[in-house]
mmCIF file of C-alpha atoms and ligand atoms in Angstrom:
data_model
loop_
_atom_site.group_PDB
_atom_site.id
_atom_site.type_symbol
_atom_site.label_atom_id
_atom_site.label_comp_id
_atom_site.label_asym_id
_atom_site.label_seq_id
_atom_site.Cartn_x
_atom_site.Cartn_y
_atom_site.Cartn_z
ATOM 1 C CA UNK A 22 78.115 6.085 18.412
ATOM 2 C CA UNK A 23 75.696 7.450 15.833
ATOM 3 C CA UNK A 24 76.938 9.564 12.907
ATOM 4 C CA UNK A 25 78.260 13.151 13.678
ATOM 5 C CA UNK A 26 74.920 15.069 14.701
ATOM 6 C CA UNK A 27 76.438 18.363 13.246
ATOM 7 C CA UNK A 28 76.611 16.899 9.787
ATOM 8 C CA UNK A 29 73.282 15.638 10.104
ATOM 9 C CA UNK A 30 72.005 19.022 11.030
ATOM 10 C CA UNK A 31 73.010 20.346 7.777
ATOM 11 C CA UNK A 32 70.516 18.329 5.975
ATOM 12 C CA UNK A 33 67.135 20.091 5.441
ATOM 13 C CA UNK A 34 65.021 17.315 6.900
ATOM 14 C CA UNK A 35 64.529 18.159 10.460
ATOM 15 C CA UNK A 36 65.468 15.579 13.171
ATOM 16 C CA UNK A 37 62.735 14.396 15.752
ATOM 17 C CA UNK A 38 63.568 14.865 19.272
ATOM 18 C CA UNK A 39 61.528 13.539 22.166
ATOM 19 C CA UNK A 40 58.925 14.955 24.632
ATOM 20 C CA UNK A 41 58.175 15.381 28.294
ATOM 21 C CA UNK A 42 60.166 13.404 30.898
ATOM 22 C CA UNK A 43 58.913 14.895 34.247
ATOM 23 C CA UNK A 44 55.152 15.026 33.475
ATOM 24 C CA UNK A 45 55.362 11.584 31.774
ATOM 25 C CA UNK A 46 57.007 10.031 34.787
ATOM 26 C CA UNK A 47 54.381 11.750 37.010
ATOM 27 C CA UNK A 48 51.757 10.069 35.056
ATOM 28 C CA UNK A 49 53.624 6.699 35.789
ATOM 29 C CA UNK A 50 53.431 7.323 39.512
ATOM 30 C CA UNK A 51 56.434 9.778 40.276
ATOM 31 C CA UNK A 52 55.115 11.768 43.178
ATOM 32 C CA UNK A 53 54.523 15.434 42.268
ATOM 33 C CA UNK A 54 57.652 17.439 43.777
ATOM 34 C CA UNK A 55 59.969 14.445 43.650
ATOM 35 C CA UNK A 56 62.953 15.143 41.345
ATOM 36 C CA UNK A 57 62.687 12.806 38.375
ATOM 37 C CA UNK A 58 66.276 12.001 38.473
ATOM 38 C CA UNK A 59 65.602 9.773 41.545
ATOM 39 C CA UNK A 60 64.068 7.153 39.398
ATOM 40 C CA UNK A 61 67.234 6.797 37.347
ATOM 41 C CA UNK A 62 68.349 4.612 40.267
ATOM 42 C CA UNK A 63 65.153 3.734 42.018
ATOM 43 C CA UNK A 64 62.950 2.896 38.925
ATOM 44 C CA UNK A 65 65.274 2.367 35.964
ATOM 45 C CA UNK A 66 62.823 0.174 34.249
ATOM 46 C CA UNK A 67 60.367 3.046 34.057
ATOM 47 C CA UNK A 68 63.015 5.550 32.670
ATOM 48 C CA UNK A 69 64.129 2.844 29.985
ATOM 49 C CA UNK A 70 60.485 2.399 29.131
ATOM 50 C CA UNK A 71 59.903 6.156 28.748
ATOM 51 C CA UNK A 72 62.928 6.324 26.215
ATOM 52 C CA UNK A 73 61.651 3.162 24.365
ATOM 53 C CA UNK A 74 58.321 4.727 23.998
ATOM 54 C CA UNK A 75 59.809 7.844 22.383
ATOM 55 C CA UNK A 76 62.027 5.785 20.216
ATOM 56 C CA UNK A 77 58.913 3.753 19.052
ATOM 57 C CA UNK A 78 57.156 7.083 18.222
ATOM 58 C CA UNK A 79 59.922 8.141 16.067
ATOM 59 C CA UNK A 80 62.397 10.211 18.140
ATOM 60 C CA UNK A 81 65.912 10.236 16.704
ATOM 61 C CA UNK A 82 67.425 12.096 19.762
ATOM 62 C CA UNK A 83 66.790 10.933 23.272
ATOM 63 C CA UNK A 84 66.964 13.420 26.066
ATOM 64 C CA UNK A 85 68.389 12.389 29.346
ATOM 65 C CA UNK A 86 66.581 12.336 32.610
ATOM 66 C CA UNK A 87 69.076 14.830 34.198
ATOM 67 C CA UNK A 88 67.486 18.272 33.942
ATOM 68 C CA UNK A 89 67.940 19.160 37.628
ATOM 69 C CA UNK A 90 71.340 17.556 38.150
ATOM 70 C CA UNK A 91 73.243 20.791 38.755
ATOM 71 C CA UNK A 92 74.917 20.991 42.116
ATOM 72 C CA UNK A 93 73.529 24.358 42.674
ATOM 73 C CA UNK A 94 69.940 22.979 42.375
ATOM 74 C CA UNK A 95 70.116 19.418 43.617
ATOM 75 C CA UNK A 96 71.555 18.294 47.024
ATOM 76 C CA UNK A 97 74.774 16.220 47.019
ATOM 77 C CA UNK A 98 72.702 13.248 47.828
ATOM 78 C CA UNK A 99 69.081 12.493 47.098
ATOM 79 C CA UNK A 100 67.238 9.544 48.660
ATOM 80 C CA UNK A 101 70.616 8.204 49.703
ATOM 81 C CA UNK A 102 71.997 8.307 46.280
ATOM 82 C CA UNK A 103 74.891 10.666 45.235
ATOM 83 C CA UNK A 104 73.861 13.354 42.832
ATOM 84 C CA UNK A 105 76.683 12.595 40.406
ATOM 85 C CA UNK A 106 75.581 8.868 40.293
ATOM 86 C CA UNK A 107 71.843 9.825 39.487
ATOM 87 C CA UNK A 108 73.202 12.048 36.693
ATOM 88 C CA UNK A 109 75.543 9.450 35.254
ATOM 89 C CA UNK A 110 72.827 6.658 35.461
ATOM 90 C CA UNK A 111 70.495 9.139 33.605
ATOM 91 C CA UNK A 112 72.751 9.301 30.649
ATOM 92 C CA UNK A 113 73.565 5.502 30.707
ATOM 93 C CA UNK A 114 69.868 4.627 30.541
ATOM 94 C CA UNK A 115 69.132 6.644 27.499
ATOM 95 C CA UNK A 116 72.426 5.523 25.738
ATOM 96 C CA UNK A 117 71.314 1.851 26.447
ATOM 97 C CA UNK A 118 67.960 2.501 24.555
ATOM 98 C CA UNK A 119 69.479 4.748 21.929
ATOM 99 C CA UNK A 120 72.259 2.207 21.095
ATOM 100 C CA UNK A 121 74.463 3.308 18.267
ATOM 101 C CA UNK A 122 71.731 4.427 16.082
ATOM 102 C CA UNK A 123 70.052 7.417 17.869
ATOM 103 C CA UNK A 124 71.733 10.439 19.523
ATOM 104 C CA UNK A 125 71.694 11.052 23.240
ATOM 105 C CA UNK A 126 71.161 14.748 24.271
ATOM 106 C CA UNK A 127 72.230 15.198 27.904
ATOM 107 C CA UNK A 128 69.894 17.807 29.545
ATOM 108 C CA UNK A 129 70.928 20.557 31.843
ATOM 109 C CA UNK A 130 68.413 22.972 33.283
ATOM 110 C CA UNK A 131 68.506 26.191 35.164
ATOM 111 C CA UNK A 132 70.140 26.370 38.673
ATOM 112 C CA UNK A 133 67.021 27.814 40.033
ATOM 113 C CA UNK A 134 69.083 30.778 41.293
ATOM 114 C CA UNK A 135 69.422 34.380 40.097
ATOM 115 C CA UNK A 136 72.792 35.484 38.882
ATOM 116 C CA UNK A 137 74.324 38.861 39.953
ATOM 117 C CA UNK A 138 73.382 41.621 39.800
ATOM 118 C CA UNK A 139 69.824 40.434 40.397
ATOM 119 C CA UNK A 140 70.719 37.661 42.811
ATOM 120 C CA UNK A 141 73.826 36.368 44.661
ATOM 121 C CA UNK A 142 75.123 33.697 42.164
ATOM 122 C CA UNK A 143 78.426 34.610 40.410
ATOM 123 C CA UNK A 144 78.918 33.716 36.791
ATOM 124 C CA UNK A 145 82.087 31.847 37.701
ATOM 125 C CA UNK A 146 80.329 29.544 40.314
ATOM 126 C CA UNK A 147 77.535 28.907 37.962
ATOM 127 C CA UNK A 148 79.947 27.953 35.170
ATOM 128 C CA UNK A 149 81.836 25.653 37.426
ATOM 129 C CA UNK A 150 78.533 23.782 38.572
ATOM 130 C CA UNK A 151 77.665 23.379 34.828
ATOM 131 C CA UNK A 152 81.098 22.116 33.921
ATOM 132 C CA UNK A 153 80.878 19.456 36.620
ATOM 133 C CA UNK A 154 77.566 18.251 35.395
ATOM 134 C CA UNK A 155 78.514 18.380 31.599
ATOM 135 C CA UNK A 156 81.758 16.262 32.349
ATOM 136 C CA UNK A 157 79.853 13.622 34.126
ATOM 137 C CA UNK A 158 77.446 13.423 31.294
ATOM 138 C CA UNK A 159 80.124 13.361 28.554
ATOM 139 C CA UNK A 160 81.969 10.582 30.292
ATOM 140 C CA UNK A 161 78.776 8.638 30.601
ATOM 141 C CA UNK A 162 78.331 8.576 26.904
ATOM 142 C CA UNK A 163 76.325 11.721 25.675
ATOM 143 C CA UNK A 164 76.602 12.908 22.118
ATOM 144 C CA UNK A 165 75.297 16.377 22.741
ATOM 145 C CA UNK A 166 74.930 18.679 25.779
ATOM 146 C CA UNK A 167 71.293 20.171 25.801
ATOM 147 C CA UNK A 168 71.126 23.499 27.903
ATOM 148 C CA UNK A 169 67.340 23.945 28.017
ATOM 149 C CA UNK A 170 64.523 25.987 29.533
ATOM 150 C CA UNK A 171 66.829 29.083 30.368
ATOM 151 C CA UNK A 172 65.304 32.293 31.070
ATOM 152 C CA UNK A 173 68.541 34.249 31.664
ATOM 153 C CA UNK A 174 71.015 34.817 28.849
ATOM 154 C CA UNK A 175 73.828 35.299 31.353
ATOM 155 C CA UNK A 176 73.082 31.850 32.987
ATOM 156 C CA UNK A 177 72.796 30.237 29.594
ATOM 157 C CA UNK A 178 76.223 31.825 28.717
ATOM 158 C CA UNK A 179 77.802 30.424 31.930
ATOM 159 C CA UNK A 180 76.163 26.923 31.254
ATOM 160 C CA UNK A 181 77.602 27.123 27.650
ATOM 161 C CA UNK A 182 80.972 28.109 28.778
ATOM 162 C CA UNK A 183 81.082 25.468 31.500
ATOM 163 C CA UNK A 184 79.987 22.744 29.006
ATOM 164 C CA UNK A 185 82.753 23.773 26.608
ATOM 165 C CA UNK A 186 85.346 23.948 29.212
ATOM 166 C CA UNK A 187 84.501 20.359 30.387
ATOM 167 C CA UNK A 188 83.814 18.497 27.184
ATOM 168 C CA UNK A 189 84.345 18.622 23.364
ATOM 169 C CA UNK A 190 80.778 17.766 22.645
ATOM 170 C CA UNK A 191 78.433 20.129 20.576
ATOM 171 C CA UNK A 192 76.244 22.211 22.926
ATOM 172 C CA UNK A 193 72.656 23.039 22.060
ATOM 173 C CA UNK A 194 70.874 25.918 23.865
ATOM 174 C CA UNK A 195 67.169 26.523 24.141
ATOM 175 C CA UNK A 196 65.310 29.211 26.005
ATOM 176 C CA UNK A 197 61.781 29.474 27.382
ATOM 177 C CA UNK A 198 59.887 32.350 25.907
ATOM 178 C CA UNK A 199 56.637 34.348 26.436
ATOM 179 C CA UNK A 200 54.137 35.012 23.546
ATOM 180 C CA UNK A 201 56.272 38.062 22.455
ATOM 181 C CA UNK A 202 59.420 36.191 22.230
ATOM 182 C CA UNK A 203 61.163 37.467 25.254
ATOM 183 C CA UNK A 204 62.650 35.388 27.997
ATOM 184 C CA UNK A 205 61.367 35.777 31.517
ATOM 185 C CA UNK A 206 64.385 38.068 32.296
ATOM 186 C CA UNK A 207 63.195 40.225 29.319
ATOM 187 C CA UNK A 208 65.790 39.430 26.494
ATOM 188 C CA UNK A 209 64.517 39.221 23.023
ATOM 189 C CA UNK A 210 64.814 35.867 21.126
ATOM 190 C CA UNK A 211 67.235 37.491 18.610
ATOM 191 C CA UNK A 212 69.636 38.810 21.275
ATOM 192 C CA UNK A 213 69.528 35.417 23.149
ATOM 193 C CA UNK A 214 70.329 33.754 19.808
ATOM 194 C CA UNK A 215 73.334 36.142 19.011
ATOM 195 C CA UNK A 216 74.959 35.872 22.395
ATOM 196 C CA UNK A 217 74.836 32.123 22.206
ATOM 197 C CA UNK A 218 76.124 32.067 18.680
ATOM 198 C CA UNK A 219 79.034 34.382 19.770
ATOM 199 C CA UNK A 220 80.017 32.029 22.550
ATOM 200 C CA UNK A 221 79.885 29.031 20.137
ATOM 201 C CA UNK A 222 76.582 27.108 20.524
ATOM 202 C CA UNK A 223 76.099 24.403 17.880
ATOM 203 C CA UNK A 224 72.401 25.038 17.640
ATOM 204 C CA UNK A 225 69.842 27.417 19.416
ATOM 205 C CA UNK A 226 66.192 27.427 19.960
ATOM 206 C CA UNK A 227 63.087 27.526 22.167
ATOM 207 C CA UNK A 228 61.421 25.073 24.525
ATOM 208 C CA UNK A 229 58.772 24.938 27.155
ATOM 209 C CA UNK A 230 57.582 28.453 27.921
ATOM 210 C CA UNK A 231 54.068 29.912 26.970
ATOM 211 C CA UNK A 232 53.182 27.026 24.640
ATOM 212 C CA UNK A 233 53.637 26.337 21.025
ATOM 213 C CA UNK A 234 52.567 29.816 19.762
ATOM 214 C CA UNK A 235 55.478 31.389 21.796
ATOM 215 C CA UNK A 236 57.976 28.859 20.338
ATOM 216 C CA UNK A 237 56.927 29.741 16.859
ATOM 217 C CA UNK A 238 57.241 33.497 17.405
ATOM 218 C CA UNK A 239 60.696 32.983 19.073
ATOM 219 C CA UNK A 240 61.995 30.793 16.280
ATOM 220 C CA UNK A 241 60.699 33.323 13.551
ATOM 221 C CA UNK A 242 62.787 36.026 15.226
ATOM 222 C CA UNK A 243 65.775 33.732 15.699
ATOM 223 C CA UNK A 244 65.685 32.755 12.051
ATOM 224 C CA UNK A 245 66.353 36.435 11.043
ATOM 225 C CA UNK A 246 69.168 36.694 13.521
ATOM 226 C CA UNK A 247 71.238 33.591 12.986
ATOM 227 C CA UNK A 248 72.298 30.971 10.452
ATOM 228 C CA UNK A 249 72.715 28.376 13.330
ATOM 229 C CA UNK A 250 70.466 25.356 13.218
ATOM 230 C CA UNK A 251 67.056 25.998 15.089
ATOM 231 C CA UNK A 252 65.459 23.805 17.701
ATOM 232 C CA UNK A 253 61.771 24.031 18.497
ATOM 233 C CA UNK A 254 60.465 21.983 21.590
ATOM 234 C CA UNK A 255 57.096 23.437 22.624
ATOM 235 C CA UNK A 256 55.159 22.242 25.642
ATOM 236 C CA UNK A 257 51.640 20.782 25.063
ATOM 237 C CA UNK A 258 49.965 24.250 25.858
ATOM 238 C CA UNK A 259 49.956 26.136 29.142
ATOM 239 C CA UNK A 260 49.004 24.002 31.938
ATOM 240 C CA UNK A 261 45.751 24.672 33.891
ATOM 241 C CA UNK A 262 44.154 23.014 36.793
ATOM 242 C CA UNK A 263 41.044 21.181 36.391
ATOM 243 C CA UNK A 264 39.493 19.469 39.421
ATOM 244 C CA UNK A 265 42.760 19.489 41.104
ATOM 245 C CA UNK A 266 44.464 17.759 37.948
ATOM 246 C CA UNK A 267 47.056 19.494 35.801
ATOM 247 C CA UNK A 268 45.618 19.508 32.190
ATOM 248 C CA UNK A 269 47.590 20.173 28.934
ATOM 249 C CA UNK A 270 45.441 21.223 26.189
ATOM 250 C CA UNK A 271 47.476 20.781 22.877
ATOM 251 C CA UNK A 272 46.600 17.563 21.238
ATOM 252 C CA UNK A 273 48.882 15.533 18.950
ATOM 253 C CA UNK A 274 46.769 16.839 15.951
ATOM 254 C CA UNK A 275 47.735 20.450 16.872
ATOM 255 C CA UNK A 276 51.187 19.458 17.412
ATOM 256 C CA UNK A 277 51.269 18.117 13.709
ATOM 257 C CA UNK A 278 50.101 21.724 12.732
ATOM 258 C CA UNK A 279 52.771 23.340 14.928
ATOM 259 C CA UNK A 280 55.320 21.043 13.369
ATOM 260 C CA UNK A 281 54.384 22.140 9.832
ATOM 261 C CA UNK A 282 54.991 25.754 10.987
ATOM 262 C CA UNK A 283 58.322 24.905 12.655
ATOM 263 C CA UNK A 284 59.347 23.227 9.320
ATOM 264 C CA UNK A 285 58.469 26.276 7.394
ATOM 265 C CA UNK A 286 60.563 28.486 9.570
ATOM 266 C CA UNK A 287 63.440 26.197 9.077
ATOM 267 C CA UNK A 288 63.723 24.256 12.346
ATOM 268 C CA UNK A 289 66.296 21.445 12.159
ATOM 269 C CA UNK A 290 65.267 19.762 15.540
ATOM 270 C CA UNK A 291 61.693 19.451 16.401
ATOM 271 C CA UNK A 292 60.422 17.830 19.519
ATOM 272 C CA UNK A 293 58.145 18.631 22.515
ATOM 273 C CA UNK A 294 58.251 19.569 26.250
ATOM 274 C CA UNK A 295 55.984 19.478 29.425
ATOM 275 C CA UNK A 296 52.673 17.782 29.081
ATOM 276 C CA UNK A 297 53.548 16.078 25.702
ATOM 277 C CA UNK A 298 53.461 12.186 25.215
ATOM 278 C CA UNK A 299 54.855 9.827 22.563
ATOM 279 C CA UNK A 300 51.532 10.510 20.540
ATOM 280 C CA UNK A 301 52.707 14.099 20.059
ATOM 281 C CA UNK A 302 56.040 12.866 18.965
ATOM 282 C CA UNK A 303 54.459 10.491 16.439
ATOM 283 C CA UNK A 304 52.428 13.375 15.129
ATOM 284 C CA UNK A 305 55.678 15.523 14.596
ATOM 285 C CA UNK A 306 57.413 12.643 12.974
ATOM 286 C CA UNK A 307 54.431 12.003 10.554
ATOM 287 C CA UNK A 308 54.195 15.776 9.751
ATOM 288 C CA UNK A 309 57.859 15.825 8.870
ATOM 289 C CA UNK A 310 57.558 12.782 6.665
ATOM 290 C CA UNK A 311 54.535 14.273 4.960
ATOM 291 C CA UNK A 312 56.443 17.407 4.217
ATOM 292 C CA UNK A 313 59.292 15.382 2.425
ATOM 293 C CA UNK A 314 56.790 13.455 0.325
HETATM 294 ZN ZN1 ZN B 12 58.848 21.931 29.672
#
């Protein structure tokens, strides 16, 4: 096991996380619309190669290919494989590549359903589903539970409580924000931050959403609201369609600039999200090293 990540987060030098998984695997041939987790069993070499590419680019934390592994989101079997097995293998593949020097962050994304009173999902049911996924991932060797791309503070709270109930691992929570620093459900970044701190998140931040500028706005607001370590993982701009292809505009050079801004704000974990590649992570790593020089 690598050193305790919470002590490492106390140091001022930010940790480098990794970048996109879904869009990266799609570029490697995963058909659009197919859950990426399927490849944890059907194409494990591709998933290992993805983790290795991020490791070589300088990632110190590897994120597992388990984002959609919640039982409210994924059916009990997928392509003939039990869901729990797809999730477990996702963590094991990242652990294999991370060895005992890098950290493994086990990803849990939203259920895709609306919680009461806006939808019909109860907080208890959501919490239970997250607890189940977190337990599988902890037993498979994760170092941290990473709840990410959340747009509802209530659902993030249920996920955090579920993870805490099922494991003793530290839990990081990141939300997707719009350009004004609000979640899709309208919660301001500072409020999301305070709620997660109150329930015991170990770190809090922003990922995906409306591109790097939105992450910078949200983290600036969070920095005023909390003393918890901050995480910034923007996507490579907002995707657009060009001749039927999805295009992500933010280049690695631009990511170096975003990383410099995130370092100034005080981010302790910097990575990237959809549309990014190992080249974006290398740019982040280089910016962090330059800032220490
Ligand atoms: Zn994303």
